[in-house]
Amino acid sequence: MSHTTKNKAKTLSRVRRIKGQVEAIERALEGDSECEDILQLVASCRGALNGLMAELIEGHLKFHVLVEGQKTLPSQREAADELIAVVKRYFN
Amino acid sequence: MSHTTKNKAKTLSRVRRIKGQVEAIERALEGDSECEDILQLVASCRGALNGLMAELIEGHLKFHVLVEGQKTLPSQREAADELIAVVKRYFN
Amino acid sequence: MSHTTKNKAKTLSRVRRIKGQVEAIERALEGDSECEDILQLVASCRGALNGLMAELIEGHLKFHVLVEGQKTLPSQREAADELIAVVKRYFN
Amino acid sequence: MSHTTKNKAKTLSRVRRIKGQVEAIERALEGDSECEDILQLVASCRGALNGLMAELIEGHLKFHVLVEGQKTLPSQREAADELIAVVKRYFN
């Protein structure tokens, strides 16, 4: 079972929050909101998307690059955690 | 009139395309798609969001930092274009 | 006089700190440091470069897009500040 | 042996090119170059740094998360390649 299936509920609610942010941008445009407010809404949406991507990369690393049932050295888990830390730093 | 109002139709269709991309991520999760496909969908969505941000920054520069009715030197327009080129390069 | 000339000392010291960070990456590679340490050095260097870029964009906006000697409305200054806030958020 | 040691010469020459780019920014500031040229130099330097980071992440994945001497399934290698493709897309 893929990690996206395993964590489906959590990831789906994250995606739906992002959809809500995009809809907020849509409403702001329709309602002729201040351009500056729309800029901030887009910047927040991008931040949320980066967070989603970091979560997916973490899952991909832990469930598909390293796999349950395969012998995994502690150094491999440590290396995966190091990578996740750098990716999160880079994306946020 | 703000540039977001002036270019409302064009910007709205761009936002709705992004909403469609988020809904595609949602469907992919619901349908237990391959994790790799979901990663690619999110990366594309981020690219589209960056494109939207670059467009909004361009509008903000040309309509609010420089304003119609105010005497604007050619060097100011050139400086604005230079900034837009760097922002587009940085965001894409 | 360009803002980069006006703020030369400050910006130069910022660039030299970045050069020092790149030299630290160089030494880490030469000294066969842990890969994870090198990853963190590169991530920090990128953060510093983004900070430099945000500073240059701010200067470009305030000295070349808006110019001394040209009548500038308070709304234009406000719009420039709004843009700087979004750029800093996006780059950091 | 770490991948950064294994690929030391190649990675070092990449880092030295980046150092050269930072020195070019330094010279441009010292020589009161056009602000726009300095902006472009910084944008290129960031691109080179992102390329370096993507290379290091690839090495980290292939040499530390997956390790020689450990039985690795084809699906694990495929998952690592998928991650590298997304990281490269995100960083460039």
mmCIF file of N, CA and C in Angstrom, chain B residues 9-65:
data_model
loop_
_atom_site.group_PDB
_atom_site.id
_atom_site.type_symbol
_atom_site.label_atom_id
_atom_site.label_comp_id
_atom_site.label_asym_id
_atom_site.label_seq_id
_atom_site.Cartn_x
_atom_site.Cartn_y
_atom_site.Cartn_z
ATOM 1 N N ALA B 9 -10.653 38.930 -16.094
ATOM 2 C CA ALA B 9 -11.036 37.702 -16.812
ATOM 3 C C ALA B 9 -9.821 36.797 -17.015
ATOM 4 N N LYS B 10 -8.727 37.405 -17.458
ATOM 5 C CA LYS B 10 -7.514 36.616 -17.766
ATOM 6 C C LYS B 10 -6.947 35.994 -16.477
ATOM 7 N N THR B 11 -6.880 36.788 -15.436
ATOM 8 C CA THR B 11 -6.299 36.281 -14.186
ATOM 9 C C THR B 11 -7.203 35.225 -13.553
ATOM 10 N N LEU B 12 -8.536 35.466 -13.631
ATOM 11 C CA LEU B 12 -9.479 34.491 -13.075
ATOM 12 C C LEU B 12 -9.356 33.140 -13.777
ATOM 13 N N SER B 13 -9.196 33.187 -15.110
ATOM 14 C CA SER B 13 -9.112 31.882 -15.811
ATOM 15 C C SER B 13 -7.825 31.180 -15.415
ATOM 16 N N ARG B 14 -6.785 31.973 -15.124
ATOM 17 C CA ARG B 14 -5.504 31.382 -14.682
ATOM 18 C C ARG B 14 -5.674 30.736 -13.302
ATOM 19 N N VAL B 15 -6.414 31.412 -12.435
ATOM 20 C CA VAL B 15 -6.650 30.872 -11.082
ATOM 21 C C VAL B 15 -7.516 29.609 -11.164
ATOM 22 N N ARG B 16 -8.504 29.642 -12.061
ATOM 23 C CA ARG B 16 -9.379 28.459 -12.188
ATOM 24 C C ARG B 16 -8.622 27.261 -12.749
ATOM 25 N N ARG B 17 -7.646 27.524 -13.606
ATOM 26 C CA ARG B 17 -6.811 26.404 -14.085
ATOM 27 C C ARG B 17 -6.025 25.809 -12.906
ATOM 28 N N ILE B 18 -5.522 26.688 -12.035
ATOM 29 C CA ILE B 18 -4.787 26.198 -10.860
ATOM 30 C C ILE B 18 -5.733 25.400 -9.960
ATOM 31 N N LYS B 19 -6.970 25.884 -9.823
ATOM 32 C CA LYS B 19 -7.951 25.134 -9.006
ATOM 33 C C LYS B 19 -8.166 23.751 -9.613
ATOM 34 N N GLY B 20 -8.247 23.723 -10.938
ATOM 35 C CA GLY B 20 -8.399 22.429 -11.627
ATOM 36 C C GLY B 20 -7.219 21.514 -11.335
ATOM 37 N N GLN B 21 -6.016 22.094 -11.263
ATOM 38 C CA GLN B 21 -4.830 21.279 -10.958
ATOM 39 C C GLN B 21 -4.892 20.736 -9.532
ATOM 40 N N VAL B 22 -5.390 21.557 -8.603
ATOM 41 C CA VAL B 22 -5.512 21.085 -7.208
ATOM 42 C C VAL B 22 -6.568 19.978 -7.133
ATOM 43 N N GLU B 23 -7.652 20.147 -7.905
ATOM 44 C CA GLU B 23 -8.692 19.108 -7.919
ATOM 45 C C GLU B 23 -8.153 17.813 -8.531
ATOM 46 N N ALA B 24 -7.229 17.942 -9.474
ATOM 47 C CA ALA B 24 -6.609 16.743 -10.065
ATOM 48 C C ALA B 24 -5.766 16.018 -9.010
ATOM 49 N N ILE B 25 -5.087 16.792 -8.157
ATOM 50 C CA ILE B 25 -4.312 16.177 -7.060
ATOM 51 C C ILE B 25 -5.273 15.456 -6.119
ATOM 52 N N GLU B 26 -6.411 16.104 -5.859
ATOM 53 C CA GLU B 26 -7.423 15.535 -4.963
ATOM 54 C C GLU B 26 -7.927 14.197 -5.525
ATOM 55 N N ARG B 27 -8.273 14.192 -6.805
ATOM 56 C CA ARG B 27 -8.770 12.954 -7.448
ATOM 57 C C ARG B 27 -7.693 11.871 -7.442
ATOM 58 N N ALA B 28 -6.443 12.274 -7.679
ATOM 59 C CA ALA B 28 -5.347 11.292 -7.728
ATOM 60 C C ALA B 28 -5.189 10.626 -6.361
ATOM 61 N N LEU B 29 -5.338 11.412 -5.314
ATOM 62 C CA LEU B 29 -5.246 10.853 -3.955
ATOM 63 C C LEU B 29 -6.430 9.930 -3.679
ATOM 64 N N GLU B 30 -7.628 10.413 -4.035
ATOM 65 C CA GLU B 30 -8.833 9.606 -3.798
ATOM 66 C C GLU B 30 -8.761 8.285 -4.557
ATOM 67 N N GLY B 31 -8.169 8.360 -5.775
ATOM 68 C CA GLY B 31 -8.124 7.154 -6.613
ATOM 69 C C GLY B 31 -6.867 6.329 -6.406
ATOM 70 N N ASP B 32 -6.115 6.649 -5.301
ATOM 71 C CA ASP B 32 -4.895 5.884 -4.978
ATOM 72 C C ASP B 32 -3.918 5.824 -6.163
ATOM 73 N N SER B 33 -3.749 6.952 -6.824
ATOM 74 C CA SER B 33 -2.773 6.989 -7.931
ATOM 75 C C SER B 33 -1.364 6.736 -7.407
ATOM 76 N N GLU B 34 -0.460 6.487 -8.339
ATOM 77 C CA GLU B 34 0.945 6.295 -7.993
ATOM 78 C C GLU B 34 1.483 7.563 -7.306
ATOM 79 N N CYS B 35 2.235 7.358 -6.285
ATOM 80 C CA CYS B 35 2.800 8.484 -5.530
ATOM 81 C C CYS B 35 3.591 9.407 -6.466
ATOM 82 N N GLU B 36 4.286 8.814 -7.412
ATOM 83 C CA GLU B 36 5.143 9.600 -8.310
ATOM 84 C C GLU B 36 4.293 10.542 -9.158
ATOM 85 N N ASP B 37 3.116 10.071 -9.562
ATOM 86 C CA ASP B 37 2.224 10.916 -10.373
ATOM 87 C C ASP B 37 1.729 12.104 -9.542
ATOM 88 N N ILE B 38 1.450 11.853 -8.275
ATOM 89 C CA ILE B 38 0.974 12.933 -7.393
ATOM 90 C C ILE B 38 2.084 13.964 -7.200
ATOM 91 N N LEU B 39 3.322 13.485 -7.041
ATOM 92 C CA LEU B 39 4.469 14.407 -6.905
ATOM 93 C C LEU B 39 4.558 15.327 -8.127
ATOM 94 N N GLN B 40 4.391 14.759 -9.294
ATOM 95 C CA GLN B 40 4.486 15.559 -10.533
ATOM 96 C C GLN B 40 3.339 16.564 -10.622
ATOM 97 N N LEU B 41 2.132 16.144 -10.209
ATOM 98 C CA LEU B 41 0.977 17.055 -10.238
ATOM 99 C C LEU B 41 1.225 18.263 -9.328
ATOM 100 N N VAL B 42 1.802 17.994 -8.160
ATOM 101 C CA VAL B 42 2.062 19.087 -7.201
ATOM 102 C C VAL B 42 3.147 20.013 -7.756
ATOM 103 N N ALA B 43 4.165 19.435 -8.367
ATOM 104 C CA ALA B 43 5.250 20.260 -8.946
ATOM 105 C C ALA B 43 4.689 21.160 -10.046
ATOM 106 N N SER B 44 3.778 20.637 -10.876
ATOM 107 C CA SER B 44 3.187 21.458 -11.944
ATOM 108 C C SER B 44 2.330 22.567 -11.351
ATOM 109 N N CYS B 45 1.583 22.227 -10.330
ATOM 110 C CA CYS B 45 0.704 23.217 -9.685
ATOM 111 C C CYS B 45 1.538 24.360 -9.110
ATOM 112 N N ARG B 46 2.666 24.012 -8.529
ATOM 113 C CA ARG B 46 3.543 25.044 -7.972
ATOM 114 C C ARG B 46 4.085 25.938 -9.096
ATOM 115 N N GLY B 47 4.431 25.346 -10.188
ATOM 116 C CA GLY B 47 4.914 26.128 -11.331
ATOM 117 C C GLY B 47 3.853 27.116 -11.788
ATOM 118 N N ALA B 48 2.596 26.650 -11.857
ATOM 119 C CA ALA B 48 1.496 27.524 -12.293
ATOM 120 C C ALA B 48 1.280 28.654 -11.286
ATOM 121 N N LEU B 49 1.414 28.343 -10.015
ATOM 122 C CA LEU B 49 1.242 29.360 -8.967
ATOM 123 C C LEU B 49 2.359 30.410 -9.051
ATOM 124 N N ASN B 50 3.562 29.946 -9.339
ATOM 125 C CA ASN B 50 4.677 30.884 -9.509
ATOM 126 C C ASN B 50 4.430 31.806 -10.695
ATOM 127 N N GLY B 51 3.868 31.243 -11.754
ATOM 128 C CA GLY B 51 3.546 32.045 -12.936
ATOM 129 C C GLY B 51 2.506 33.104 -12.610
ATOM 130 N N LEU B 52 1.498 32.696 -11.822
ATOM 131 C CA LEU B 52 0.460 33.655 -11.390
ATOM 132 C C LEU B 52 1.093 34.764 -10.560
ATOM 133 N N MET B 53 1.979 34.392 -9.652
ATOM 134 C CA MET B 53 2.617 35.403 -8.785
ATOM 135 C C MET B 53 3.438 36.390 -9.620
ATOM 136 N N ALA B 54 4.177 35.861 -10.588
ATOM 137 C CA ALA B 54 4.999 36.749 -11.431
ATOM 138 C C ALA B 54 4.092 37.729 -12.183
ATOM 139 N N GLU B 55 2.928 37.249 -12.660
ATOM 140 C CA GLU B 55 1.988 38.130 -13.387
ATOM 141 C C GLU B 55 1.445 39.217 -12.458
ATOM 142 N N LEU B 56 1.121 38.828 -11.230
ATOM 143 C CA LEU B 56 0.568 39.807 -10.276
ATOM 144 C C LEU B 56 1.613 40.850 -9.887
ATOM 145 N N ILE B 57 2.867 40.400 -9.725
ATOM 146 C CA ILE B 57 3.944 41.342 -9.380
ATOM 147 C C ILE B 57 4.153 42.333 -10.524
ATOM 148 N N GLU B 58 4.094 41.810 -11.756
ATOM 149 C CA GLU B 58 4.245 42.694 -12.921
ATOM 150 C C GLU B 58 3.139 43.756 -12.914
ATOM 151 N N GLY B 59 1.910 43.316 -12.678
ATOM 152 C CA GLY B 59 0.790 44.259 -12.652
ATOM 153 C C GLY B 59 0.940 45.266 -11.524
ATOM 154 N N HIS B 60 1.342 44.770 -10.375
ATOM 155 C CA HIS B 60 1.501 45.645 -9.196
ATOM 156 C C HIS B 60 2.553 46.734 -9.473
ATOM 157 N N LEU B 61 3.628 46.318 -10.145
ATOM 158 C CA LEU B 61 4.695 47.268 -10.491
ATOM 159 C C LEU B 61 4.186 48.324 -11.475
ATOM 160 N N LYS B 62 3.497 47.872 -12.505
ATOM 161 C CA LYS B 62 3.126 48.776 -13.607
ATOM 162 C C LYS B 62 1.903 49.637 -13.287
ATOM 163 N N PHE B 63 1.065 49.165 -12.322
ATOM 164 C CA PHE B 63 -0.177 49.924 -12.081
ATOM 165 C C PHE B 63 -0.195 50.626 -10.728
ATOM 166 N N HIS B 64 0.635 50.114 -9.782
ATOM 167 C CA HIS B 64 0.561 50.734 -8.443
ATOM 168 C C HIS B 64 1.879 51.407 -8.038
ATOM 169 N N VAL B 65 3.016 50.778 -8.414
ATOM 170 C CA VAL B 65 4.294 51.437 -8.096
ATOM 171 C C VAL B 65 4.481 52.585 -9.099
#
